[in-house]
Structure formats: C-alpha cells, structure tokens
Amino acid sequence: MKDAYNRTIDYVRIAVTDRCNLRCFYCMPENGIPYEPRPHLLSYEEITRLLNVLSTLGFSKVRFTGGEPFLRKDFMQLLENTANATDFQSIHITSNGTLLEKHIPKLKDLGITKINLSIDTLDPERFKTITRRDDFEKVMRCFHLLLENNFQVKLNAVIMAGINTQDIVPLAKLAERYPVSVRFIEEMPFNGGYKQNVKMFSAQAIRTTLENHFGTLTPLPGLHGDTATEFSLPGHLGQIGIIAAFSRTFCNTCNRLRIGPKGEIKSCLYDDGVFNIRDFMRSGVSDVELTEKFEEIIRLKPKDGFEAERMRKAPNTAMKSMSSIGG
Ligand code: SAM
Ligand code: SF4
C-alpha cells in the first residue's frame, strides 16, 4: 500500500506493553511512567487480528517492542500466533535482553531469529548509571547466547553528549569479532518528562568520532525502509550503522506504521497519535472497516517527522516516554 508520497508502507511496529524493568534515563524518569491497566492494552488476539488485516494490505514485516516485550506474560503466545496464524514472514523483536535468555529455544522453534538488543555502553558502571539497574552481565550473556544460537543480532546504542560518547569506538569494535550490526542512535526527546531539552550528539558527530578512529566510512547501499546508514569496515565480521533519529534524514523512504500498547496508531514517530484502533475494534467493526481505516491512515501519513511534529495537538514531545511509544 502506497502513501500520498509514493512510499510503500509495509512494516508495522507494535509496542506490546508500556512496562519496563529498566529505567534508561533517556526513555523514562527514575520512578517510571504511569502504566496502563492491563485491560487497556491490546490483547494478543486483537494484535493477531490487526496483523491479519495489515497483511491483506501488503504488510510483511512486524517488530514487537515496548516497553520490554518479554515482560508481557502472553508475549510468547503472541509470537506463536504471529508465526503460525498470520502471513508475516519477517518477525523482529527489540528487547533490553534482560529477560530473553530462557526463551531462546522457543524463539528458534518459531523461526524468530531477528533480535535488536539495546546496549549503550560496555562499561558496567556506566550501564548502571544509564539504565538505573545493575543488569549489564545479564545483557552481555544474552548477546553471546543469541550469537551462539545463530540469531541475527543488531545492537542499538543511544549516544548522549557527555554520557557515553567514549563508548562509540569500543561498541563499534564488537563488529570486528562478531557478525552483528552495531547501530548508534541520536537521542530523541521522548523521555517521559525527565528532561525538556536534549543536547543532541548528532549523527554527523557520531560519524566523525568513528572516522577519527577507523578512517573514512563509505555508506553501503540502503535497503527498503532503512533508517540506519550502514557501513562495513575492512576485516570486520559485522557492520556499523548510524540512525539520525532526531535529524530525521530518512523520512523520504519511511515504510512504517506504529501501534502503541493501547492501540494508538502513529503514522510517524513524531506525531502524537492519529487514531485509536483498539476502541474502533472494540466497537464491533468488521475487518473490511478496519482495512478501510488503515488505508485512510496510510493515505494521510505526513511527509516527514517535522511536518508530523508541527501537526501535534500536544506540543511537548518530551512528556511522552519511548516506552509507551515503542521505539
Ligand atoms: N525495552 C526494549 C529496549 O530497550 O530495547 C524495547 C523498547 S525501547 C523503547 C526501543 C528502543 O528505543 C531502544 O533501542 C532504546 O534505546 C530506544 N530509545 C528509547 N528512548 C530513546 C530516546 N529518547 N532516543 C532515542 N532512542 C531511544
Ligand atoms: Fe526500558 Fe527499553 Fe526504555 Fe530502557 S529503552 S527504559 S529498556 S523501554
């Protein structure tokens, strides 16, 4: 399905919960965010229904995220349903890696092998400062277990001025020994009100830091809908990438739609929710009506993140936590 700017929209990201066991300070305040009561969340049957409707519109890729998706008790059931009862071939998960380990065998059985793990530093003390939890060893163990089990792993690191810029090169060096894509993300102002003004360490500054160490980087050809500019490094098993999440330089190839824990649809990360599909579904609509609603939402997808931001009803982006948006 194409939007008004001739972009093919075929990728949905679903935040299955707004709850999290970490407290990354770029994402939420120390005391967390007010969580939605369980009945407010989309049930896994509702999510499966939405996926089936979206696949009739040509969607082929889904990413489950959150909050921490593995905190949700019926998450494995949802994955099983997605793998067995929908046409989605490309099933991805973004996780903080603290609760994932015991699910590795089942994920393999289901053929779900594409996992993004978030890790912003290789220094255990800094990890504790950033996430406000002492789980570095757990996350690293999960990383190694995933690789041993032949998962396709990408690492996400949010880079913050004055906090973890010294981690850029050590994290990138993981791509030397391991077949992973290490991606550096610009910090965005979605932190649940923790701080209003984000002093961004830009994609260009990240690239300069990498080039100062590794020499000139030549971008690899982009794939459909890529947000990361990827680079290979000579002699490295993996690759590195930079995601200009705040500069928003990739909007012209955007291929995605987001569904939040309560069914709020965002056709752009920077809008403040364009429609509540949970309420619409719970009002008893048919699959045809759901399909037509998605068509309308996709047609109205804004040109880019700047336009979406201008159209917001609630102007303060920082009040929203990425945990309830689904990063
Ligand atoms: N809990 C899981 C995790 O951390 O991977 C999934 C949800 S988390 C919201 C998804 C991604 O969003 C993570 O890679 C995280 O680093 C990123 N993220 C969260 N807040 C962000 C922010 N303010 N700016 C940029 N990325 C952010
Ligand atoms: Fe939790 Fe992920 Fe947000 Fe960190 S980034 S607080 S792990 S949802």
XYZ file of C-alpha atoms and ligand atoms in Angstrom:
362
model
C 0.000 0.000 0.000
C 1.417 3.389 -1.031
C 1.002 6.630 0.854
C 0.494 10.089 -0.699
C 4.278 10.425 -1.225
C 4.536 7.142 -3.141
C 6.209 5.355 -0.231
C 5.330 1.681 0.151
C 4.122 1.149 3.724
C 4.650 -2.492 4.643
C 6.225 -2.517 8.119
C 4.380 -2.290 11.437
C 5.969 -1.810 14.838
C 3.842 -2.873 17.781
C 4.586 -1.884 21.371
C 3.031 -4.784 23.287
C 3.468 -3.160 26.701
C 4.493 0.158 28.220
C 6.076 -1.590 31.226
C 9.776 -1.984 31.668
C 12.162 -3.453 34.229
C 14.925 -0.945 33.345
C 14.794 2.839 33.700
C 17.057 4.122 30.903
C 17.130 7.819 31.655
C 16.760 8.906 28.015
C 13.491 6.902 27.938
C 11.746 7.395 31.273
C 12.060 9.035 34.700
C 13.570 7.167 37.647
C 10.151 6.408 39.105
C 8.883 5.117 35.782
C 5.776 6.279 33.994
C 2.127 5.733 34.931
C 1.452 2.321 33.419
C -1.765 1.491 31.621
C -4.019 -1.029 33.425
C -3.820 -4.459 31.760
C -7.345 -4.375 30.194
C -6.404 -1.155 28.382
C -3.694 -2.967 26.434
C -4.439 -4.655 23.144
C -4.942 -8.359 23.787
C -2.834 -10.792 21.815
C -5.965 -11.899 19.937
C -6.583 -8.263 18.946
C -2.978 -7.884 17.830
C -3.237 -11.066 15.747
C -6.412 -9.728 14.138
C -4.710 -6.429 13.295
C -1.772 -8.269 11.785
C -4.076 -10.342 9.601
C -5.813 -7.188 8.365
C -2.461 -5.490 7.708
C -1.145 -8.468 5.774
C -4.078 -8.124 3.349
C -2.791 -4.581 2.743
C 0.653 -5.944 1.852
C 2.408 -5.572 5.200
C 5.125 -8.221 5.524
C 7.348 -7.131 8.412
C 6.439 -6.736 12.067
C 8.584 -5.666 15.003
C 7.434 -6.294 18.557
C 8.806 -3.814 21.027
C 7.679 -1.928 24.128
C 8.422 -1.202 26.996
C 10.108 -4.529 27.478
C 8.150 -7.056 25.377
C 9.356 -10.083 27.376
C 7.710 -8.623 30.498
C 4.328 -9.349 28.995
C 3.128 -12.757 30.191
C 1.412 -13.784 26.955
C 4.199 -12.493 24.688
C 5.381 -15.961 23.629
C 1.773 -16.859 22.830
C 1.540 -13.745 20.654
C 4.750 -14.706 18.860
C 3.445 -18.220 18.298
C 0.211 -16.854 16.869
C 2.082 -14.437 14.636
C 4.366 -17.162 13.313
C 1.591 -19.746 12.850
C -1.614 -17.817 12.204
C -0.555 -14.808 10.114
C 1.267 -14.357 6.806
C 4.044 -12.283 8.386
C 7.334 -13.867 7.348
C 9.601 -11.251 8.818
C 9.142 -11.127 12.604
C 11.546 -8.971 14.607
C 11.865 -8.118 18.303
C 13.539 -5.225 20.107
C 14.476 -6.075 23.694
C 16.721 -4.924 26.506
C 17.972 -8.513 26.765
C 17.386 -8.978 30.493
C 14.517 -11.466 30.301
C 15.079 -13.091 26.938
C 17.561 -15.874 27.636
C 15.124 -18.579 28.716
C 13.022 -18.055 25.583
C 15.845 -18.690 23.095
C 14.890 -22.341 22.337
C 11.230 -21.431 21.712
C 12.168 -18.446 19.545
C 14.349 -20.757 17.469
C 11.499 -23.274 17.140
C 9.261 -20.488 15.863
C 11.929 -19.335 13.398
C 12.091 -15.894 15.053
C 15.779 -15.053 14.862
C 15.989 -11.315 14.262
C 16.609 -9.547 17.543
C 17.672 -5.982 18.289
C 19.300 -5.653 21.696
C 19.775 -2.303 23.374
C 23.123 -1.655 24.983
C 24.550 1.836 25.287
C 27.941 1.082 26.843
C 30.394 -1.746 27.506
C 31.246 -0.304 30.899
C 29.197 -1.996 33.687
C 29.213 1.102 35.898
C 28.028 3.378 33.079
C 25.395 0.781 32.180
C 24.113 1.060 35.764
C 24.058 4.855 35.553
C 22.229 4.903 32.220
C 19.683 2.146 32.882
C 19.470 2.715 36.676
C 19.705 -1.076 37.046
C 22.626 -3.481 37.514
C 21.949 -5.862 34.621
C 24.995 -5.443 32.371
C 26.229 -9.045 32.793
C 22.773 -10.429 32.042
C 22.513 -8.437 28.811
C 26.001 -9.438 27.660
C 25.270 -13.101 28.407
C 22.101 -12.820 26.347
C 24.066 -11.209 23.492
C 26.582 -14.083 23.398
C 23.892 -16.764 23.694
C 21.969 -15.254 20.801
C 25.082 -15.301 18.623
C 25.917 -18.880 19.640
C 22.418 -19.839 18.554
C 22.826 -18.118 15.164
C 20.357 -15.298 15.757
C 20.725 -12.211 13.567
C 21.572 -9.629 16.186
C 21.626 -5.871 15.911
C 22.760 -3.729 18.809
C 21.159 -0.351 19.483
C 23.125 2.292 21.361
C 21.654 5.721 22.090
C 24.537 8.191 22.092
C 24.332 11.089 24.523
C 26.648 14.070 24.748
C 28.711 13.945 27.940
C 27.450 10.475 28.887
C 28.632 7.704 26.579
C 30.394 9.186 23.543
C 33.537 7.390 24.804
C 31.669 4.109 24.161
C 31.223 4.687 20.426
C 34.530 3.124 19.351
C 34.507 0.183 21.846
C 30.938 -0.676 20.814
C 31.829 -0.414 17.109
C 34.729 -2.796 17.717
C 32.229 -5.540 18.613
C 31.565 -5.688 14.874
C 35.170 -6.730 14.366
C 34.812 -10.033 16.222
C 31.090 -10.704 15.926
C 28.675 -10.814 12.981
C 26.492 -8.038 14.409
C 25.296 -4.695 13.217
C 26.125 -2.074 15.860
C 23.861 0.937 15.380
C 24.317 4.313 17.012
C 21.117 6.303 17.540
C 20.680 10.028 18.046
C 18.861 10.741 21.299
C 15.262 11.860 20.793
C 13.141 13.964 23.149
C 10.857 11.105 24.259
C 11.828 10.569 27.882
C 8.606 10.821 29.872
C 9.389 14.357 31.043
C 12.780 13.524 32.584
C 14.412 16.428 30.759
C 12.992 19.004 28.401
C 15.998 19.968 26.335
C 18.000 17.188 24.794
C 21.521 18.294 23.884
C 21.912 16.054 20.903
C 25.136 14.326 19.859
C 24.352 14.344 16.141
C 24.624 11.602 13.550
C 27.393 13.672 11.953
C 29.264 13.887 15.279
C 28.921 10.103 15.695
C 30.292 9.595 12.180
C 33.207 11.951 12.825
C 34.048 10.053 16.037
C 34.041 6.773 14.114
C 36.036 8.179 11.207
C 38.659 9.617 13.556
C 39.301 6.042 14.640
C 38.516 3.843 11.620
C 39.209 6.243 8.720
C 36.738 7.393 6.055
C 33.446 5.480 6.096
C 31.650 4.728 2.842
C 27.914 4.078 3.201
C 26.588 0.720 1.987
C 23.619 0.816 -0.414
C 20.423 1.249 1.635
C 17.688 -1.381 1.763
C 13.940 -0.633 1.549
C 12.877 1.427 4.582
C 16.295 1.506 6.257
C 16.605 4.145 8.954
C 20.258 3.328 9.564
C 23.056 4.382 7.267
C 25.229 1.273 7.390
C 28.980 0.994 6.850
C 31.253 -2.015 6.558
C 34.771 -1.902 7.951
C 37.651 -3.842 6.412
C 38.368 -7.102 8.271
C 35.194 -6.843 10.365
C 32.631 -9.665 10.581
C 29.795 -7.280 11.261
C 28.957 -3.727 10.318
C 28.110 -0.440 11.941
C 25.204 1.931 11.398
C 24.081 5.418 12.353
C 20.423 6.308 12.873
C 19.642 10.018 12.534
C 16.513 9.618 14.631
C 16.349 13.266 15.667
C 17.759 14.847 12.488
C 15.198 12.792 10.538
C 17.117 12.434 7.298
C 15.441 9.172 6.253
C 11.746 10.162 6.160
C 11.542 10.078 2.362
C 11.948 6.281 2.432
C 9.853 5.609 5.545
C 7.851 2.375 5.264
C 6.331 2.099 8.735
C 3.318 2.454 10.925
C 3.362 2.209 14.745
C 0.756 0.742 17.068
C 1.084 1.602 20.751
C 0.137 -0.558 23.759
C -3.400 0.907 23.924
C -3.922 0.665 20.185
C -2.977 4.247 19.381
C -1.694 4.452 15.839
C 1.187 6.707 14.940
C 1.852 7.108 11.261
C 5.027 8.956 12.251
C 7.124 8.678 15.420
C 6.816 12.449 15.868
C 3.016 12.683 15.657
C 1.010 12.390 18.867
C -1.257 9.578 17.772
C -3.621 9.775 14.848
C -6.261 7.171 15.728
C -7.180 4.609 18.393
C -7.641 1.286 16.639
C -8.398 -0.585 19.902
C -11.532 1.460 20.571
C -12.547 1.138 16.939
C -12.129 -2.643 17.062
C -13.917 -2.946 20.407
C -16.881 -1.028 18.941
C -17.559 -4.128 16.832
C -16.311 -3.102 13.385
C -15.730 -5.632 10.612
C -12.365 -6.493 9.043
C -13.428 -4.522 5.950
C -13.965 -1.416 8.088
C -10.601 -1.961 9.773
C -8.912 -2.283 6.389
C -10.531 0.940 5.156
C -9.408 2.754 8.304
C -5.799 1.645 7.803
C -5.977 2.756 4.153
C -7.156 6.190 5.256
C -4.421 6.476 7.926
C -1.722 5.480 5.443
C -3.003 7.954 2.853
C -2.712 10.731 5.446
C 0.797 9.803 6.642
C 2.765 13.059 6.959
C 5.602 13.870 4.603
C 8.222 13.761 7.359
C 8.840 13.977 11.078
C 8.980 17.765 11.003
C 5.523 18.030 9.454
C 4.219 15.467 11.982
C 5.686 17.499 14.837
C 4.047 20.708 13.562
C 0.680 18.929 13.432
C 0.799 17.689 17.046
C -2.012 18.719 19.365
C 0.236 18.283 22.439
C 3.361 20.269 21.601
C 5.738 18.843 24.243
C 7.324 15.706 22.781
C 9.493 15.151 25.885
C 6.474 14.288 28.042
C 5.981 11.040 26.145
C 8.217 8.081 27.034
C 9.660 5.937 24.284
C 8.480 3.008 26.401
C 4.857 3.844 25.627
C 5.555 4.804 22.016
C 7.507 1.696 21.080
C 10.995 2.687 19.999
N 12.871 -2.174 26.070
C 13.340 -2.519 24.771
C 14.711 -1.983 24.509
O 15.182 -1.145 25.257
O 15.298 -2.407 23.520
C 12.392 -2.101 23.676
C 11.763 -0.739 23.794
S 12.874 0.628 23.690
C 11.760 1.979 23.851
C 13.289 0.560 21.959
C 14.484 1.355 21.558
O 14.222 2.722 21.739
C 15.765 1.049 22.339
O 16.789 0.687 21.447
C 16.073 2.334 23.032
O 17.446 2.533 23.151
C 15.416 3.356 22.110
N 15.112 4.614 22.789
C 14.421 4.798 23.919
N 14.336 6.106 24.244
C 15.005 6.767 23.281
C 15.290 8.135 23.056
N 14.865 9.086 23.896
N 16.013 8.460 21.967
C 16.455 7.503 21.105
N 16.207 6.185 21.273
C 15.502 5.822 22.352
Fe 13.041 0.066 29.133
Fe 13.837 -0.022 26.637
Fe 13.009 2.294 27.723
Fe 15.304 1.232 28.533
S 14.821 1.958 26.459
S 13.666 2.038 29.869
S 14.909 -0.917 28.403
S 11.768 0.529 27.329
